[in-house]
mmCIF file of C-alpha atoms in Angstrom:
data_model
loop_
_atom_site.group_PDB
_atom_site.id
_atom_site.type_symbol
_atom_site.label_atom_id
_atom_site.label_comp_id
_atom_site.label_asym_id
_atom_site.label_seq_id
_atom_site.Cartn_x
_atom_site.Cartn_y
_atom_site.Cartn_z
ATOM 1 C CA MET A 898 29.718 -206.641 17.120
ATOM 2 C CA ILE A 899 32.014 -209.652 17.529
ATOM 3 C CA LEU A 900 32.628 -209.778 13.774
ATOM 4 C CA VAL A 901 33.608 -206.094 13.837
ATOM 5 C CA LEU A 902 36.117 -206.771 16.631
ATOM 6 C CA ILE A 903 37.535 -209.742 14.723
ATOM 7 C CA ALA A 904 37.850 -207.620 11.563
ATOM 8 C CA ALA A 905 39.656 -204.912 13.556
ATOM 9 C CA LEU A 906 42.050 -207.503 14.983
ATOM 10 C CA LEU A 907 42.762 -208.839 11.488
ATOM 11 C CA CYS A 908 43.838 -205.334 10.440
ATOM 12 C CA LEU A 909 46.668 -205.242 13.010
ATOM 13 C CA PRO A 910 49.314 -206.521 10.543
ATOM 14 C CA LEU A 911 48.435 -203.617 8.221
ATOM 15 C CA LEU A 912 48.566 -201.107 11.073
ATOM 16 C CA ALA A 913 51.938 -202.461 12.209
ATOM 17 C CA GLY A 914 53.434 -201.053 9.024
ATOM 18 C CA LEU A 915 52.275 -197.582 10.048
ATOM 19 C CA ILE A 916 52.786 -197.949 13.805
ATOM 20 C CA PRO A 917 56.162 -199.655 14.491
ATOM 21 C CA PRO A 918 55.469 -200.292 18.226
ATOM 22 C CA LEU A 919 52.696 -202.687 17.136
ATOM 23 C CA ARG A 920 55.148 -204.926 15.296
ATOM 24 C CA PRO A 921 56.276 -207.015 18.317
ATOM 25 C CA VAL A 922 52.625 -207.542 19.290
ATOM 26 C CA VAL A 923 51.724 -208.643 15.759
ATOM 27 C CA THR A 924 54.766 -210.921 15.630
ATOM 28 C CA SER A 925 53.817 -212.528 18.953
ATOM 29 C CA LEU A 926 50.224 -213.075 17.803
ATOM 30 C CA ALA A 927 51.409 -214.531 14.489
ATOM 31 C CA ASP A 928 53.793 -216.906 16.252
ATOM 32 C CA PHE A 929 50.997 -217.934 18.632
ATOM 33 C CA ALA A 930 48.723 -218.681 15.650
ATOM 34 C CA ASP A 931 51.498 -220.802 14.146
ATOM 35 C CA ARG A 932 51.866 -222.777 17.373
ATOM 36 C CA VAL A 933 48.115 -223.310 17.796
ATOM 37 C CA ASN A 934 47.607 -224.511 14.223
ATOM 38 C CA GLY A 935 50.745 -226.644 14.483
ATOM 39 C CA ALA A 936 49.392 -228.364 17.595
ATOM 40 C CA VAL A 937 45.893 -228.791 16.113
ATOM 41 C CA GLY A 938 47.387 -230.189 12.906
ATOM 42 C CA ALA A 939 49.557 -232.665 14.811
ATOM 43 C CA LEU A 940 46.563 -233.890 16.814
ATOM 44 C CA THR A 941 44.091 -234.109 13.947
ATOM 45 C CA SER A 942 46.576 -235.917 11.706
ATOM 46 C CA TRP A 943 46.036 -238.976 13.894
ATOM 47 C CA LEU A 944 42.405 -239.021 12.771
ATOM 48 C CA SER A 945 43.479 -240.221 9.323
ATOM 49 C CA LEU A 946 45.030 -243.351 10.885
ATOM 50 C CA PHE A 947 42.042 -243.958 13.170
ATOM 51 C CA MET A 948 39.698 -243.468 10.220
ATOM 52 C CA VAL A 949 41.487 -246.112 8.124
ATOM 53 C CA LEU A 950 41.564 -248.566 11.037
ATOM 54 C CA THR A 951 37.882 -247.980 11.805
ATOM 55 C CA VAL A 952 36.860 -248.556 8.177
ATOM 56 C CA PHE A 953 38.949 -251.745 8.160
ATOM 57 C CA VAL A 954 37.151 -252.993 11.294
ATOM 58 C CA ILE A 955 33.748 -252.042 9.827
ATOM 59 C CA VAL A 956 34.450 -254.017 6.658
ATOM 60 C CA ILE A 957 35.676 -257.076 8.589
ATOM 61 C CA LEU A 958 32.680 -257.007 10.935
ATOM 62 C CA ARG A 959 30.213 -256.534 8.082
ATOM 63 C CA TYR A 960 31.506 -259.022 5.513
ATOM 64 C CA VAL A 961 33.102 -261.642 7.745
ATOM 65 C CA TYR A 962 30.843 -261.662 10.799
ATOM 66 C CA GLY A 963 27.703 -260.087 9.327
ATOM 67 C CA VAL A 964 27.340 -257.447 12.024
ATOM 68 C CA GLY A 965 27.455 -253.676 11.918
ATOM 69 C CA PHE A 966 27.283 -250.747 14.282
ATOM 70 C CA ILE A 967 25.746 -247.401 13.289
ATOM 71 C CA TRP A 968 27.861 -245.482 15.803
ATOM 72 C CA MET A 969 31.031 -246.936 14.283
ATOM 73 C CA GLN A 970 29.986 -245.940 10.764
ATOM 74 C CA GLU A 971 29.076 -242.450 11.965
ATOM 75 C CA SER A 972 32.433 -242.148 13.717
ATOM 76 C CA VAL A 973 34.102 -242.254 10.285
ATOM 77 C CA VAL A 974 32.014 -239.247 9.208
ATOM 78 C CA TYR A 975 32.990 -237.418 12.417
ATOM 79 C CA MET A 976 36.690 -238.152 11.984
ATOM 80 C CA HIS A 977 36.603 -237.179 8.319
ATOM 81 C CA GLY A 978 34.803 -233.915 9.125
ATOM 82 C CA PHE A 979 37.101 -233.007 12.012
ATOM 83 C CA LEU A 980 40.207 -233.900 10.003
ATOM 84 C CA PHE A 981 39.436 -231.569 7.128
ATOM 85 C CA MET A 982 37.724 -228.788 9.066
ATOM 86 C CA LEU A 983 40.213 -228.506 11.920
ATOM 87 C CA ALA A 984 43.382 -229.080 9.887
ATOM 88 C CA ALA A 985 42.634 -226.373 7.292
ATOM 89 C CA GLY A 986 44.620 -223.773 9.253
ATOM 90 C CA PHE A 987 47.540 -226.189 9.605
ATOM 91 C CA THR A 988 47.431 -226.851 5.869
ATOM 92 C CA LEU A 989 47.630 -223.106 5.220
ATOM 93 C CA ARG A 990 50.535 -222.923 7.689
ATOM 94 C CA GLN A 991 52.367 -225.574 5.653
ATOM 95 C CA ASN A 992 51.478 -223.815 2.369
ATOM 96 C CA GLY A 993 49.578 -226.941 1.367
ATOM 97 C CA HIS A 994 46.378 -225.477 -0.068
ATOM 98 C CA VAL A 995 45.835 -225.764 -3.804
ATOM 99 C CA ARG A 996 46.596 -222.552 -5.658
ATOM 100 C CA VAL A 997 46.896 -221.435 -9.263
ATOM 101 C CA ASP A 998 50.673 -221.505 -9.457
ATOM 102 C CA VAL A 999 51.203 -220.006 -12.924
ATOM 103 C CA PHE A 1000 52.796 -216.799 -11.654
ATOM 104 C CA TYR A 1001 53.329 -217.464 -7.949
ATOM 105 C CA GLY A 1002 55.854 -220.283 -8.332
ATOM 106 C CA SER A 1003 58.402 -218.252 -10.288
ATOM 107 C CA ALA A 1004 57.761 -214.941 -8.513
ATOM 108 C CA SER A 1005 60.257 -213.178 -6.264
ATOM 109 C CA PRO A 1006 59.770 -213.371 -2.461
ATOM 110 C CA ALA A 1007 58.439 -209.787 -2.447
ATOM 111 C CA ARG A 1008 55.902 -210.521 -5.173
ATOM 112 C CA ARG A 1009 54.801 -213.700 -3.412
ATOM 113 C CA ALA A 1010 54.390 -211.733 -0.203
ATOM 114 C CA LEU A 1011 52.264 -209.161 -2.042
ATOM 115 C CA VAL A 1012 50.066 -211.904 -3.542
ATOM 116 C CA ASP A 1013 49.683 -213.484 -0.097
ATOM 117 C CA VAL A 1014 48.665 -210.185 1.510
ATOM 118 C CA VAL A 1015 46.159 -209.314 -1.212
ATOM 119 C CA GLY A 1016 44.742 -212.839 -1.282
ATOM 120 C CA THR A 1017 44.437 -212.969 2.493
ATOM 121 C CA TYR A 1018 42.600 -209.650 2.830
ATOM 122 C CA LEU A 1019 40.467 -209.851 -0.318
ATOM 123 C CA PHE A 1020 39.512 -213.525 -0.215
ATOM 124 C CA LEU A 1021 40.469 -215.495 2.897
ATOM 125 C CA PHE A 1022 39.288 -213.114 5.623
ATOM 126 C CA PRO A 1023 35.972 -212.138 3.958
ATOM 127 C CA VAL A 1024 35.073 -215.772 3.240
ATOM 128 C CA CYS A 1025 35.912 -216.779 6.821
ATOM 129 C CA LEU A 1026 33.791 -213.938 8.227
ATOM 130 C CA VAL A 1027 30.866 -214.979 6.014
ATOM 131 C CA ILE A 1028 31.226 -218.589 7.196
ATOM 132 C CA LEU A 1029 31.207 -217.430 10.819
ATOM 133 C CA TYR A 1030 28.180 -215.210 10.280
ATOM 134 C CA ALA A 1031 26.200 -217.829 8.350
ATOM 135 C CA SER A 1032 27.136 -220.802 10.550
ATOM 136 C CA TYR A 1033 26.589 -219.339 13.996
ATOM 137 C CA PRO A 1034 22.751 -219.630 14.076
ATOM 138 C CA TYR A 1035 22.964 -223.150 12.639
ATOM 139 C CA VAL A 1036 25.478 -224.258 15.271
ATOM 140 C CA ALA A 1037 23.684 -222.413 18.098
ATOM 141 C CA SER A 1038 20.385 -224.132 17.307
ATOM 142 C CA SER A 1039 22.163 -227.481 17.326
ATOM 143 C CA TRP A 1040 23.676 -226.742 20.753
ATOM 144 C CA ALA A 1041 20.320 -225.523 22.078
ATOM 145 C CA VAL A 1042 18.891 -229.042 21.779
ATOM 146 C CA PHE A 1043 22.187 -230.954 22.048
ATOM 147 C CA GLU A 1044 21.422 -232.433 18.642
ATOM 148 C CA LYS A 1045 21.874 -236.173 18.383
ATOM 149 C CA SER A 1046 22.083 -238.633 15.536
ATOM 150 C CA ARG A 1047 18.818 -239.475 13.785
ATOM 151 C CA GLU A 1048 19.696 -243.126 14.275
ATOM 152 C CA THR A 1049 18.822 -244.657 17.645
ATOM 153 C CA SER A 1050 22.252 -246.217 18.084
ATOM 154 C CA GLY A 1051 24.123 -243.319 16.483
ATOM 155 C CA ILE A 1052 26.541 -240.880 18.102
ATOM 156 C CA PRO A 1053 24.686 -238.349 20.287
ATOM 157 C CA GLY A 1054 27.066 -235.517 19.387
ATOM 158 C CA VAL A 1055 25.966 -233.933 16.127
ATOM 159 C CA PHE A 1056 26.219 -230.540 17.851
ATOM 160 C CA LEU A 1057 29.946 -231.159 18.382
ATOM 161 C CA LEU A 1058 30.465 -232.018 14.729
ATOM 162 C CA LYS A 1059 28.638 -228.854 13.664
ATOM 163 C CA THR A 1060 30.838 -226.791 15.987
ATOM 164 C CA ALA A 1061 33.697 -227.468 13.571
ATOM 165 C CA LEU A 1062 31.919 -225.025 11.228
ATOM 166 C CA LEU A 1063 32.899 -222.240 13.642
ATOM 167 C CA VAL A 1064 36.336 -223.571 14.505
ATOM 168 C CA LEU A 1065 37.312 -223.817 10.813
ATOM 169 C CA PRO A 1066 37.115 -220.074 10.025
ATOM 170 C CA VAL A 1067 38.684 -219.114 13.371
ATOM 171 C CA LEU A 1068 41.750 -221.285 12.764
ATOM 172 C CA LEU A 1069 41.969 -220.174 9.136
ATOM 173 C CA MET A 1070 41.769 -216.494 10.116
ATOM 174 C CA ALA A 1071 44.409 -217.008 12.801
ATOM 175 C CA GLN A 1072 46.756 -218.553 10.242
ATOM 176 C CA GLY A 1073 45.830 -215.901 7.693
ATOM 177 C CA PHE A 1074 46.809 -213.309 10.300
ATOM 178 C CA ALA A 1075 50.210 -215.009 10.638
ATOM 179 C CA LEU A 1076 50.595 -215.217 6.855
ATOM 180 C CA ALA A 1077 49.713 -211.543 6.419
ATOM 181 C CA ALA A 1078 52.088 -210.529 9.228
ATOM 182 C CA ARG A 1079 54.999 -212.467 7.719
ATOM 183 C CA SER A 1080 54.236 -211.253 4.188
ATOM 184 C CA LEU A 1081 54.034 -207.613 5.256
ATOM 185 C CA ALA A 1082 57.285 -208.035 7.193
ATOM 186 C CA THR A 1083 58.868 -209.363 3.984
ATOM 187 C CA LEU A 1084 57.587 -206.367 2.034
ATOM 188 C CA ARG A 1085 59.048 -204.038 4.680
ATOM 189 C CA GLY A 1086 62.372 -205.882 4.529
ATOM 190 C CA ASP A 1087 62.032 -206.916 8.174
ATOM 191 C CA THR A 1088 64.317 -209.938 8.543
ATOM 192 C CA GLN A 1089 63.871 -210.244 12.321
ATOM 193 C CA HIS A 1090 60.426 -211.802 12.043
ATOM 194 C CA VAL A 1091 60.523 -215.463 13.045
ATOM 195 C CA ASP A 1092 58.829 -217.741 10.526
ATOM 196 C CA LEU A 1093 57.686 -220.636 12.708
ATOM 197 C CA ALA A 1094 55.804 -222.154 9.793
ATOM 198 C CA LYS A 1095 59.086 -222.962 8.065
ATOM 199 C CA ALA A 1096 60.926 -223.755 11.274
ATOM 200 C CA GLY A 1097 58.297 -226.184 12.604
#
């Protein structure tokens, strides 16, 4: 039922082309998605610095002092996982995902917008919905027992790390919504739509 509601919400940019009063609502939602992913991206970007510093400390402790901490080693896995899972929507916002750029790079803005709309609805949204559907039982079972590390001195928060499996598709779909809204506005010739992704 929830997936059906999400799918219906994702169709709003398409409906806005047929129902003009929906356009301000879609624009507001798209701008909100931009702001959320911008904030999440700014926060998670710090994890790359903390990850490098933590690895440096681990190496010094291990090879200079001969000591090691499991929780510290696991923290690198957590930071790495959160960095890539939570910043995926921000990367899409910045147009930073890898794409086959043979035709897209030299295409007109209208053709790029068309490719973005088709790619978002045929690939991005379905894959995100499948990830949500497949991951929910896995994450729920982890929360049910507040899953901990298998190591005695490890981080007792595996359930939090697994939660990123649900946050990833939500943030990606939110940014896909914004991308679809902007692309459809471009195809309609609507120049009043604010593109926060380029502004911020």
